[in-house]
mmCIF file of C-alpha atoms in Angstrom:
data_model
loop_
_atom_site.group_PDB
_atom_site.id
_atom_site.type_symbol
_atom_site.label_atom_id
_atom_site.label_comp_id
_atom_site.label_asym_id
_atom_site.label_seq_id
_atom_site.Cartn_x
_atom_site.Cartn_y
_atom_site.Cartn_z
ATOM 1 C CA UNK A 16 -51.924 82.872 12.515
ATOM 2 C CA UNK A 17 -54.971 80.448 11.949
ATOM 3 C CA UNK A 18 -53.831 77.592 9.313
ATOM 4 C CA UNK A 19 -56.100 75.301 7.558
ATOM 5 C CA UNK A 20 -55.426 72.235 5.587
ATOM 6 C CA UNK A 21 -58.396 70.386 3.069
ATOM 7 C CA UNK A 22 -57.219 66.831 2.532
ATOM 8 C CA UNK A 23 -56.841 63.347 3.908
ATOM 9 C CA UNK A 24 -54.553 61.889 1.655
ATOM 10 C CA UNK A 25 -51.043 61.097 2.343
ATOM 11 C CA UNK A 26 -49.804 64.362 0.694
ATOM 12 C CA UNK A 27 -52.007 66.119 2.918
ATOM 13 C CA UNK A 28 -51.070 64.316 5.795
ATOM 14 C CA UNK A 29 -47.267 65.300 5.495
ATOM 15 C CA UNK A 30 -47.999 68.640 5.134
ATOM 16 C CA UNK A 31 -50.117 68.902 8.705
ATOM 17 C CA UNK A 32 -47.522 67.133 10.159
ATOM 18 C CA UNK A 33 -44.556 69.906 9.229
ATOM 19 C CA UNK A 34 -47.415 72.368 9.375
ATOM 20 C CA UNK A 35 -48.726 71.135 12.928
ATOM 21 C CA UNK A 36 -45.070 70.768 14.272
ATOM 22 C CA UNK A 37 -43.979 74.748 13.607
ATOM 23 C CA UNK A 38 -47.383 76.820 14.441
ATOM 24 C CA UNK A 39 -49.795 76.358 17.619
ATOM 25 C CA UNK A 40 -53.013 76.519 15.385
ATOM 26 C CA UNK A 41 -53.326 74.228 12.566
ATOM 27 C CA UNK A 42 -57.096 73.086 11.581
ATOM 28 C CA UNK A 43 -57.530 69.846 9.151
ATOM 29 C CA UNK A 44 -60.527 69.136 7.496
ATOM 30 C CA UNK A 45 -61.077 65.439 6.552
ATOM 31 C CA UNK A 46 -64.232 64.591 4.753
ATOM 32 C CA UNK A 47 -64.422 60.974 6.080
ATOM 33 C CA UNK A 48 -66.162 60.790 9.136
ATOM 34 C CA UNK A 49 -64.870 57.474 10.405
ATOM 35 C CA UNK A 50 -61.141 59.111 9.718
ATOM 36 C CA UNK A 51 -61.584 62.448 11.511
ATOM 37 C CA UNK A 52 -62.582 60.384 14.626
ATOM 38 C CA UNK A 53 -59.812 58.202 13.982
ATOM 39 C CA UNK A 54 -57.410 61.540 14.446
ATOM 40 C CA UNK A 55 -58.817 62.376 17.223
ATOM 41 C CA UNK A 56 -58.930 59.265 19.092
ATOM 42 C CA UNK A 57 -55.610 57.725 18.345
ATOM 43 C CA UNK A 58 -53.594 60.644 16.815
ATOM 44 C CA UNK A 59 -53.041 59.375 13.402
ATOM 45 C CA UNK A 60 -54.297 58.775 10.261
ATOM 46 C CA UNK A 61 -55.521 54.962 10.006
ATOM 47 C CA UNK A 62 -55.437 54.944 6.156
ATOM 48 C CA UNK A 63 -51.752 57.397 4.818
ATOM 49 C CA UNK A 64 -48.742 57.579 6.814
ATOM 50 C CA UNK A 65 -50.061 56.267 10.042
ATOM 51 C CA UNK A 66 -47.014 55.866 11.383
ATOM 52 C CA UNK A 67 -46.793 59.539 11.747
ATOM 53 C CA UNK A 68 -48.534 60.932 15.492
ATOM 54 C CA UNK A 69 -50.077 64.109 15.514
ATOM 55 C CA UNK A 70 -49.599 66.768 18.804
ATOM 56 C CA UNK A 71 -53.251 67.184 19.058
ATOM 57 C CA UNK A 72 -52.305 70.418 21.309
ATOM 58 C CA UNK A 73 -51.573 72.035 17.921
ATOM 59 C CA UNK A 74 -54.379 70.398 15.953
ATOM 60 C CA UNK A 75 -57.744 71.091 15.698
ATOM 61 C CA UNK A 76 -60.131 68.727 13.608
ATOM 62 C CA UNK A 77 -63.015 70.832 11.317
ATOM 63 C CA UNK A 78 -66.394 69.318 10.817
ATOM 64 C CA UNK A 79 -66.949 70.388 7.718
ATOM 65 C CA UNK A 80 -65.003 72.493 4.997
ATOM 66 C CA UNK A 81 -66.812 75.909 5.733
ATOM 67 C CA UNK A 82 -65.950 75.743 9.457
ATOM 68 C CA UNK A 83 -62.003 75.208 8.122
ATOM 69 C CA UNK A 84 -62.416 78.060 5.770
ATOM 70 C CA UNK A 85 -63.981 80.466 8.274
ATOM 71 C CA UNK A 86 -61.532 79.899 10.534
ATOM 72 C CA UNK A 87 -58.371 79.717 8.469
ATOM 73 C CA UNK A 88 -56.636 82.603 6.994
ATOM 74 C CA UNK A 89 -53.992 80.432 4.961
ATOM 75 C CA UNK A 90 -55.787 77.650 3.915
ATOM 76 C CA UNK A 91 -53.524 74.712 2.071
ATOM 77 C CA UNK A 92 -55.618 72.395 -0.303
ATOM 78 C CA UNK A 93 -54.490 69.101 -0.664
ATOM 79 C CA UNK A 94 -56.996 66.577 -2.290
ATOM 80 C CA UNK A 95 -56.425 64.683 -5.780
ATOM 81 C CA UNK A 96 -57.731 66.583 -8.765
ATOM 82 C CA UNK A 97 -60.125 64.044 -9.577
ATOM 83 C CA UNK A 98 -62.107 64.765 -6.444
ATOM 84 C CA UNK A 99 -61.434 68.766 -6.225
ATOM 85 C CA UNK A 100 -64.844 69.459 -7.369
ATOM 86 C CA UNK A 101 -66.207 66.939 -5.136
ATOM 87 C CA UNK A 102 -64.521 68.214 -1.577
ATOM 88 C CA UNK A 103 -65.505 71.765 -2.692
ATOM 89 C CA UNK A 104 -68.876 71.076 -3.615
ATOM 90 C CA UNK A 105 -70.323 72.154 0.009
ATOM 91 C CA UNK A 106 -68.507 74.933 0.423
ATOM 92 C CA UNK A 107 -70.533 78.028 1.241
ATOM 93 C CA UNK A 108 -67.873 80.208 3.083
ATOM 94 C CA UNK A 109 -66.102 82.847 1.416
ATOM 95 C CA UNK A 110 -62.797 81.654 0.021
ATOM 96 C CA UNK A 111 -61.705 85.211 -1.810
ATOM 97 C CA UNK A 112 -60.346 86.525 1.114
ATOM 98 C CA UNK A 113 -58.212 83.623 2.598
ATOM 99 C CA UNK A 114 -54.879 83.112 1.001
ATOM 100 C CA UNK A 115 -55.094 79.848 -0.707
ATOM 101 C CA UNK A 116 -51.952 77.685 -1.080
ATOM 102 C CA UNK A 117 -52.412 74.089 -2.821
ATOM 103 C CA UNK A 118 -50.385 70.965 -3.584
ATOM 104 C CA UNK A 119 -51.928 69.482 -6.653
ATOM 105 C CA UNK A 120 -49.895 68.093 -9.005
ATOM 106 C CA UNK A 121 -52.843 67.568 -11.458
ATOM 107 C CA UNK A 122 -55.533 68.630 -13.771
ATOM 108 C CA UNK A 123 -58.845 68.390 -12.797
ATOM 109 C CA UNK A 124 -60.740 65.660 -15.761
ATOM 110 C CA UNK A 125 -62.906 66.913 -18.068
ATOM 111 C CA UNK A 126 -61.850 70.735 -17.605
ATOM 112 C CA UNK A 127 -58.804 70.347 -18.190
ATOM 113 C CA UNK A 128 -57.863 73.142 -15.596
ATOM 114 C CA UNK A 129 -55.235 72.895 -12.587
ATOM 115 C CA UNK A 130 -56.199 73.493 -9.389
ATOM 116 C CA UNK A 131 -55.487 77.428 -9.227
ATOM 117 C CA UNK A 132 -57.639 77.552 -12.291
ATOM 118 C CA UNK A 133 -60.025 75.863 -11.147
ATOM 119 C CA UNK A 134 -60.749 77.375 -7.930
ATOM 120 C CA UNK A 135 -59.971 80.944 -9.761
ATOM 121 C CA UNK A 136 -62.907 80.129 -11.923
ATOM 122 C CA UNK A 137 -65.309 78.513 -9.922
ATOM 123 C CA UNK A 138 -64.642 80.393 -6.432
ATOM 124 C CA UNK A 139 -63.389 83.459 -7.798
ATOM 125 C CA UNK A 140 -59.914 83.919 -6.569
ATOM 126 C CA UNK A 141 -57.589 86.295 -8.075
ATOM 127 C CA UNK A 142 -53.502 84.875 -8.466
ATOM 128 C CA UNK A 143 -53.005 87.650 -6.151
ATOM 129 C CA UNK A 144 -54.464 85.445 -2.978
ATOM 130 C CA UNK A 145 -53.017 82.267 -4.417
ATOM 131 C CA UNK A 146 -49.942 80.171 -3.958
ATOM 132 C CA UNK A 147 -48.555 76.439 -5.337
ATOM 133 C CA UNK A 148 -46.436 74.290 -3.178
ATOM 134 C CA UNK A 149 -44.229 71.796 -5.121
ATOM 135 C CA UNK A 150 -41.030 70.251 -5.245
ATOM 136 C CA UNK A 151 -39.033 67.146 -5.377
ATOM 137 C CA UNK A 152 -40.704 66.217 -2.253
ATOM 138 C CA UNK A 153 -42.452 61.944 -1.349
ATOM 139 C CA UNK A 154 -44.369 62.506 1.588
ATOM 140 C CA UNK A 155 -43.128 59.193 2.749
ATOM 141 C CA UNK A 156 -39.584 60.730 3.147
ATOM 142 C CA UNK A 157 -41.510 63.669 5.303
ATOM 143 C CA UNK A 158 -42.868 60.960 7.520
ATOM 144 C CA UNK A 159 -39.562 59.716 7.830
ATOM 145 C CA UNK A 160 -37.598 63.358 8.523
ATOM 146 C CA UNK A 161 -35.508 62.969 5.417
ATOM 147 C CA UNK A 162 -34.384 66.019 4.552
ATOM 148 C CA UNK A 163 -36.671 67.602 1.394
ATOM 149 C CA UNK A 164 -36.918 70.522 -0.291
ATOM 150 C CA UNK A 165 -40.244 72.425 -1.512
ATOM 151 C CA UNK A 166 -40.403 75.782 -3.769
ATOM 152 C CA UNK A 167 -43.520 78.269 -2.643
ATOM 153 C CA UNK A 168 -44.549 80.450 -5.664
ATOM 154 C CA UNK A 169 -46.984 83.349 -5.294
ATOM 155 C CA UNK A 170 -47.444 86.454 -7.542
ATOM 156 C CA UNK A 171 -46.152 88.522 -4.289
ATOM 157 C CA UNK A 172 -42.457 87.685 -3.237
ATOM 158 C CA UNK A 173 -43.452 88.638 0.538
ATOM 159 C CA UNK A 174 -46.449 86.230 0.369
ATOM 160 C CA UNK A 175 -44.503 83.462 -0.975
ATOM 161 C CA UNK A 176 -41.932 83.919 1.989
ATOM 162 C CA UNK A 177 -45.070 84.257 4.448
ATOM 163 C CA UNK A 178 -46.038 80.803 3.543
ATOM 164 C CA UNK A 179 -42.153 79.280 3.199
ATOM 165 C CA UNK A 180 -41.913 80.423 6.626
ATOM 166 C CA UNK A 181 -44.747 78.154 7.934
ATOM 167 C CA UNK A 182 -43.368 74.604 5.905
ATOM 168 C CA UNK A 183 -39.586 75.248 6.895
ATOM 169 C CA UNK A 184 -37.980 72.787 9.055
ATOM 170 C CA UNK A 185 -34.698 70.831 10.071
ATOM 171 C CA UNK A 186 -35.533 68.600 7.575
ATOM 172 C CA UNK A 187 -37.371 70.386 4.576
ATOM 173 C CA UNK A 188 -36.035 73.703 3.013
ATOM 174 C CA UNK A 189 -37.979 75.836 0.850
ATOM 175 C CA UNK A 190 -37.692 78.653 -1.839
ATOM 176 C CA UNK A 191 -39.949 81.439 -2.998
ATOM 177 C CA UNK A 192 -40.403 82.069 -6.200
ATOM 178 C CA UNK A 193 -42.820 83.838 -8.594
ATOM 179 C CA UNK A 194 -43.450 80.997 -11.029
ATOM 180 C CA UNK A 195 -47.032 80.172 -10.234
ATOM 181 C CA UNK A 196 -47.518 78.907 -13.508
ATOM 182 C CA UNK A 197 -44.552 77.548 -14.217
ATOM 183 C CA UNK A 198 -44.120 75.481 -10.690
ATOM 184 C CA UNK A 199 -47.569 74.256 -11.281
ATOM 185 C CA UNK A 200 -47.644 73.044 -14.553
ATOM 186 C CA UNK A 201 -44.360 71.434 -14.008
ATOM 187 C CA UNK A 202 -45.403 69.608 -11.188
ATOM 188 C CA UNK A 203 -48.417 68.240 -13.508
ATOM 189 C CA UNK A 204 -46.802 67.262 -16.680
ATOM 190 C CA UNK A 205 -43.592 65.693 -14.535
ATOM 191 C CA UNK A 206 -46.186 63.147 -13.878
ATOM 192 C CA UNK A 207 -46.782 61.898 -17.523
ATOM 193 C CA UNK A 208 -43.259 60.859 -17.745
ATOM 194 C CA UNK A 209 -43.112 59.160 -14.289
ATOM 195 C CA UNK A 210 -45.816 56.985 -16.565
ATOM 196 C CA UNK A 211 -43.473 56.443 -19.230
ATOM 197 C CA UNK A 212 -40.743 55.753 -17.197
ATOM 198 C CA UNK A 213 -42.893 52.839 -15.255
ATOM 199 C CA UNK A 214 -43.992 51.964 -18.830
ATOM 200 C CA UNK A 215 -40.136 51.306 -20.100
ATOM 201 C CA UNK A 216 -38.960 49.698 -16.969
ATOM 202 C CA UNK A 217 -42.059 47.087 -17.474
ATOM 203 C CA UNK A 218 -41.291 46.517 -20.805
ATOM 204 C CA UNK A 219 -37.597 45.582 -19.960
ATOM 205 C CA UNK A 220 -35.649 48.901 -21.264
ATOM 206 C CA UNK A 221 -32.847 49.197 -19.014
ATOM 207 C CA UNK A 222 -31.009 52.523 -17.127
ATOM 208 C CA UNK A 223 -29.533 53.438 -20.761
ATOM 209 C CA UNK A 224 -32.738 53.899 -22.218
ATOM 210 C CA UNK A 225 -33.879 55.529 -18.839
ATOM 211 C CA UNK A 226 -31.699 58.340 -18.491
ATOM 212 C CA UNK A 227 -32.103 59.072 -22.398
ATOM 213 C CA UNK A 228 -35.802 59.064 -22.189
ATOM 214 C CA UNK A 229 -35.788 61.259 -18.877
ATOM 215 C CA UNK A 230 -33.249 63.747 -20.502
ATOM 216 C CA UNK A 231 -36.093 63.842 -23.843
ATOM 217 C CA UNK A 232 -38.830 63.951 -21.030
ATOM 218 C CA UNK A 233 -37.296 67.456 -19.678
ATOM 219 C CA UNK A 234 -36.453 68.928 -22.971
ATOM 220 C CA UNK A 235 -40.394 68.412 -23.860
ATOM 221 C CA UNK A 236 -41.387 70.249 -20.193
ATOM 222 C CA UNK A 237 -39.148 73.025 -21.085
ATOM 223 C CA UNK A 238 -40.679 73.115 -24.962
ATOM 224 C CA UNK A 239 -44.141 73.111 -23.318
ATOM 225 C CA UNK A 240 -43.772 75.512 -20.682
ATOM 226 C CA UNK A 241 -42.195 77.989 -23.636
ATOM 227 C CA UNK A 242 -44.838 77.357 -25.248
ATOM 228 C CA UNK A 243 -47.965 77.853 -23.730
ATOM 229 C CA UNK A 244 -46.785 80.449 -20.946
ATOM 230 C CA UNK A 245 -43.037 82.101 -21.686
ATOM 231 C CA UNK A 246 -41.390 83.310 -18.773
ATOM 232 C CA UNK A 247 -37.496 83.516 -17.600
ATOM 233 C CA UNK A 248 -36.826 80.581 -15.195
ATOM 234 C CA UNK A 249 -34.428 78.063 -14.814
ATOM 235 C CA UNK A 250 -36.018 74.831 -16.148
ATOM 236 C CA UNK A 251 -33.210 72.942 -14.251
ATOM 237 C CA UNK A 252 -34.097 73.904 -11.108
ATOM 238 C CA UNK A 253 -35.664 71.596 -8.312
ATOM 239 C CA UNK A 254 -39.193 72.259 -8.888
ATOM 240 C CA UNK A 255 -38.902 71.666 -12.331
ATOM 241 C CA UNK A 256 -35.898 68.960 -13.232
ATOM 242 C CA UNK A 257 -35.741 68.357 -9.682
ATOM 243 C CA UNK A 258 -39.336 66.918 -9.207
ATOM 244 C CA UNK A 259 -39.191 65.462 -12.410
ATOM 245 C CA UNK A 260 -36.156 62.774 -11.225
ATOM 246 C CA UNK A 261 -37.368 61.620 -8.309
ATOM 247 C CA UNK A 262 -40.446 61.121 -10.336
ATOM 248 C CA UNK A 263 -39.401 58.898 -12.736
ATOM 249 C CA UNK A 264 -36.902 56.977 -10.832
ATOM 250 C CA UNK A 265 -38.380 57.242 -7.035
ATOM 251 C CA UNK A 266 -39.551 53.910 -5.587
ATOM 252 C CA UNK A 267 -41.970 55.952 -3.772
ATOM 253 C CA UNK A 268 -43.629 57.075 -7.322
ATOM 254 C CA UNK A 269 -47.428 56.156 -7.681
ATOM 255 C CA UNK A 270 -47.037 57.459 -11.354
ATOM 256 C CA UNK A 271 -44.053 54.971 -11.890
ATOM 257 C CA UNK A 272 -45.721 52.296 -10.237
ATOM 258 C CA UNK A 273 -48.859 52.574 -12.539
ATOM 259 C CA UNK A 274 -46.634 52.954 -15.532
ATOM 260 C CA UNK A 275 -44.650 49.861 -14.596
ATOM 261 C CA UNK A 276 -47.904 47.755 -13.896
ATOM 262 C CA UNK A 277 -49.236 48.941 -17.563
ATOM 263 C CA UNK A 278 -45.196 48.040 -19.023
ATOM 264 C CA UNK A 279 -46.701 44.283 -17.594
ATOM 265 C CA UNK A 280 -49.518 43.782 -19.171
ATOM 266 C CA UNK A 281 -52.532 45.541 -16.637
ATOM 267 C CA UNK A 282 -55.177 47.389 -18.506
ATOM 268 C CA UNK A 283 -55.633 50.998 -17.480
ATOM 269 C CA UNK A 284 -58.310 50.327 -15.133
ATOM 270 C CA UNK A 285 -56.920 46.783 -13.351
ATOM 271 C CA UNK A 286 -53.745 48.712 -12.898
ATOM 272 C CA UNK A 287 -56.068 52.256 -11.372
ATOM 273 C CA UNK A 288 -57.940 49.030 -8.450
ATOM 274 C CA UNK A 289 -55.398 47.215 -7.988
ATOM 275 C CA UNK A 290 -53.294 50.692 -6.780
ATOM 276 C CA UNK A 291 -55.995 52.100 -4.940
ATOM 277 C CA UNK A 292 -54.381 55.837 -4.938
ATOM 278 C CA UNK A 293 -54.609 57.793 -7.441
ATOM 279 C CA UNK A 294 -51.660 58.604 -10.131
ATOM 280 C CA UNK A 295 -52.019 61.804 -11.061
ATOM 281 C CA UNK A 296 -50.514 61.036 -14.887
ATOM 282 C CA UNK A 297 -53.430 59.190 -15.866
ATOM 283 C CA UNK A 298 -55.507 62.182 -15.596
ATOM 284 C CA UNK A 299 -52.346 64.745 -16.462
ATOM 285 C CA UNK A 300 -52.172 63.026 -19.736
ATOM 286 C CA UNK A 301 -55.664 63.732 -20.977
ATOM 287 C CA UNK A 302 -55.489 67.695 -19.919
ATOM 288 C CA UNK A 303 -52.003 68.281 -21.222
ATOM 289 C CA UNK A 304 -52.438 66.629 -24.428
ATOM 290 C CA UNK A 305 -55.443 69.093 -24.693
ATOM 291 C CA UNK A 306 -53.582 72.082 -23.489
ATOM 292 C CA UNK A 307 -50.622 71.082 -25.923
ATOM 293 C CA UNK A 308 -52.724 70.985 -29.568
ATOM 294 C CA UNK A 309 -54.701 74.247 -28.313
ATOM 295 C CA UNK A 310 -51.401 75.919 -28.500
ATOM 296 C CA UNK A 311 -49.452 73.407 -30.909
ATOM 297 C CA UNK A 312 -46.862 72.409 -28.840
ATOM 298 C CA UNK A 313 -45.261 68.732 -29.769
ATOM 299 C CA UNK A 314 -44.911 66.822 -27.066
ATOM 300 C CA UNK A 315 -43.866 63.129 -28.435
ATOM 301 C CA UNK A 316 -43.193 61.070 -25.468
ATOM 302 C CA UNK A 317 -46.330 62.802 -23.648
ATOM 303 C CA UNK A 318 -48.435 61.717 -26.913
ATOM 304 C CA UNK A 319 -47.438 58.321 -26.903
ATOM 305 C CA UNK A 320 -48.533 57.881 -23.272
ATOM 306 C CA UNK A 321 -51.806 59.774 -24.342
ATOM 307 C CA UNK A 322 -52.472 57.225 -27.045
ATOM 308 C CA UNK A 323 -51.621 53.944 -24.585
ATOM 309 C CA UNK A 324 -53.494 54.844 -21.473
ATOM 310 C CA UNK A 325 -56.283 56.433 -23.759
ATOM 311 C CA UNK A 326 -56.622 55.097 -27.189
ATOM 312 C CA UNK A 327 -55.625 51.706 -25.924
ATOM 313 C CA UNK A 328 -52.364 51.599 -28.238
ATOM 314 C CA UNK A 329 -50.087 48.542 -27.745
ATOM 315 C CA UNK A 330 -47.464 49.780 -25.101
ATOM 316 C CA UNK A 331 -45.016 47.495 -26.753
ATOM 317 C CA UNK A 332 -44.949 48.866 -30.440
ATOM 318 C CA UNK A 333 -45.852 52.575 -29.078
ATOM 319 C CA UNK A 334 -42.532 52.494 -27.179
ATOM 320 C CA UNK A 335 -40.871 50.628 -30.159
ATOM 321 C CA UNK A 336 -41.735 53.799 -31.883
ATOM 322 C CA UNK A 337 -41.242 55.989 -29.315
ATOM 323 C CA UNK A 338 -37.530 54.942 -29.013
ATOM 324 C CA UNK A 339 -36.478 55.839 -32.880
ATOM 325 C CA UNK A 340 -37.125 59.579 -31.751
ATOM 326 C CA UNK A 341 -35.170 59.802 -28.909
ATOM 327 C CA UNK A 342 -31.848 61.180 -29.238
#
């Protein structure tokens, strides 16, 4: 079975490497030139997880992102939703009839669209050929072997398995599941309170305020997820809770780590340089406090981050405020 993988970063980098390690034929398209050659030449990628070595026996580098499409029929996109738009731009292959898995855990600015929405508007894919990977899963702990866990949903049970089948290891488990919408948006909005979390730690709340503001944090997923698409699942299971924890508390959290640098004192856009990845929140925030009036869901802690990163609200007296509705 031909595999193909869109994405450089060092999500996408994790998955080739459990990809590349079960299946004989994995292509990866990388948009920079200067890193594809770096791949090939040395095995590894010289800007995410180069630690990691690639069996180049089992990897084949695309050129460009039609010759990965063409050749792929499961192709995985992995790119930050700020630049979906931008690695898709140049595509001229036909996407429909792949099966198209990503592993964004964000909104794509301005449209305020995930990335199965987007590519089901703009490249006209049907749910039906689409699947979401997510989970309580760093890719540094991939590159390390720690054992992880991911959750594949796709409208079809079997295709769901099809693709578990191809990400399951010795060290990462996965589960099918039907929840495309669910898993997705879950995986979006969990990002938002990795924000806050970062925010509070910065300003000098301790655990106790922590573990009450992560506990609020889940009961407003739940609340939005009833709200905008209703649907039996169990809210405290790892795609949802699960990925929300190691969120807010991971030390391997961008989101956290641009909260914490805002809790200090960094303006929005020192904080975005100084990281130099992206943290998916920042642009989360903006679509889900969009998607949230449309269908008048109240979503307190997700507002107050809204208003801080922005309206340029005071984090201090925001979370002042913020912590006289917590219960």
């Amino acid at each position: 079975m031909a595999i193909g993988v869109i994405g450089s970063g060092s999500w996408a980098t994790a998955i080739v490497k459990i990809l590349h390690e079960n299946n004989p034929r994995v292509s990866w398209y990388i948009r920079q030139e200067a890193a594809r050659e770096e791949v090939r030449l040395r095995h590894r990628n010289p800007t995410y997880l180069s630690d990691v070595r690639f069996n180049m026996g089992h990897l084949h580098l695309a050129n460009s992102i039609d010759e990965l499409v063409a050749s792929s029929e499961i192709v995985f996109v992995v790119v930050p939703s700020a630049y979906l738009a931008t690695w898709f731009e140049p595509l001229t292959a036909d996407l429909s009839s792949r099966l198209v898995v990503t592993a964004i855990k964000g909104i794509v600015p301005g449209e305020h669209l995930t990335a199965s929405e987007f590519l089901k508007q703009h490249y006209g894919l049907s749910y039906g050929r689409m699947g979401v990977v997510t989970g309580p899963c760093h890719a540094e702990e991939v590159a390390l072997q720690r054992l992880s866990y991911l959750t594949v949903a796709c409208k079809a049970t079997a295709d769901a398995e099809r693709i578990a089948q191809l990400l399951r290891s010795d060290y990462v488990h996965v589960t099918p599941s039907q929840d495309i919408y669910g898993t997705e948006y879950s995986a979006i909005i969990k990002n938002i309170y990795a924000v806050a979390s970062g925010i509070g730690h910065g300003l000098g709340y301790g655990d106790n305020f922590q573990a009450v503001l992560t506990c609020n944090a889940q009961d407003e997923l739940e609340r939005f997820l009833e709200g905008t698409y209703p649907s039996p699942r169990n809210a405290n299971a790892s795609p949802y809770l699960g990925d929300l924890l190691v969120t807010c508390y991971s030390q391997f959290s961008r989101n956290r780590t641009f909260g914490l640098m805002i809790g200090k004192g960094y303006s929005v856009l020192s904080a975005q340089m100084e990281m130099n990845m992206v943290a998916e929140g920042y642009y989360a925030s903006d679509g889900i406090e969009h998607i949230s009036r449309q269908h008048g869901v109240e979503l307190p802690i997700a507002q107050t981050i809204h208003r801080i990163l922005y309206e340029g609200a005071n984090a201090r007296r925001e979370f002042e405020q913020l912590s006289t509705l917590l219960v």
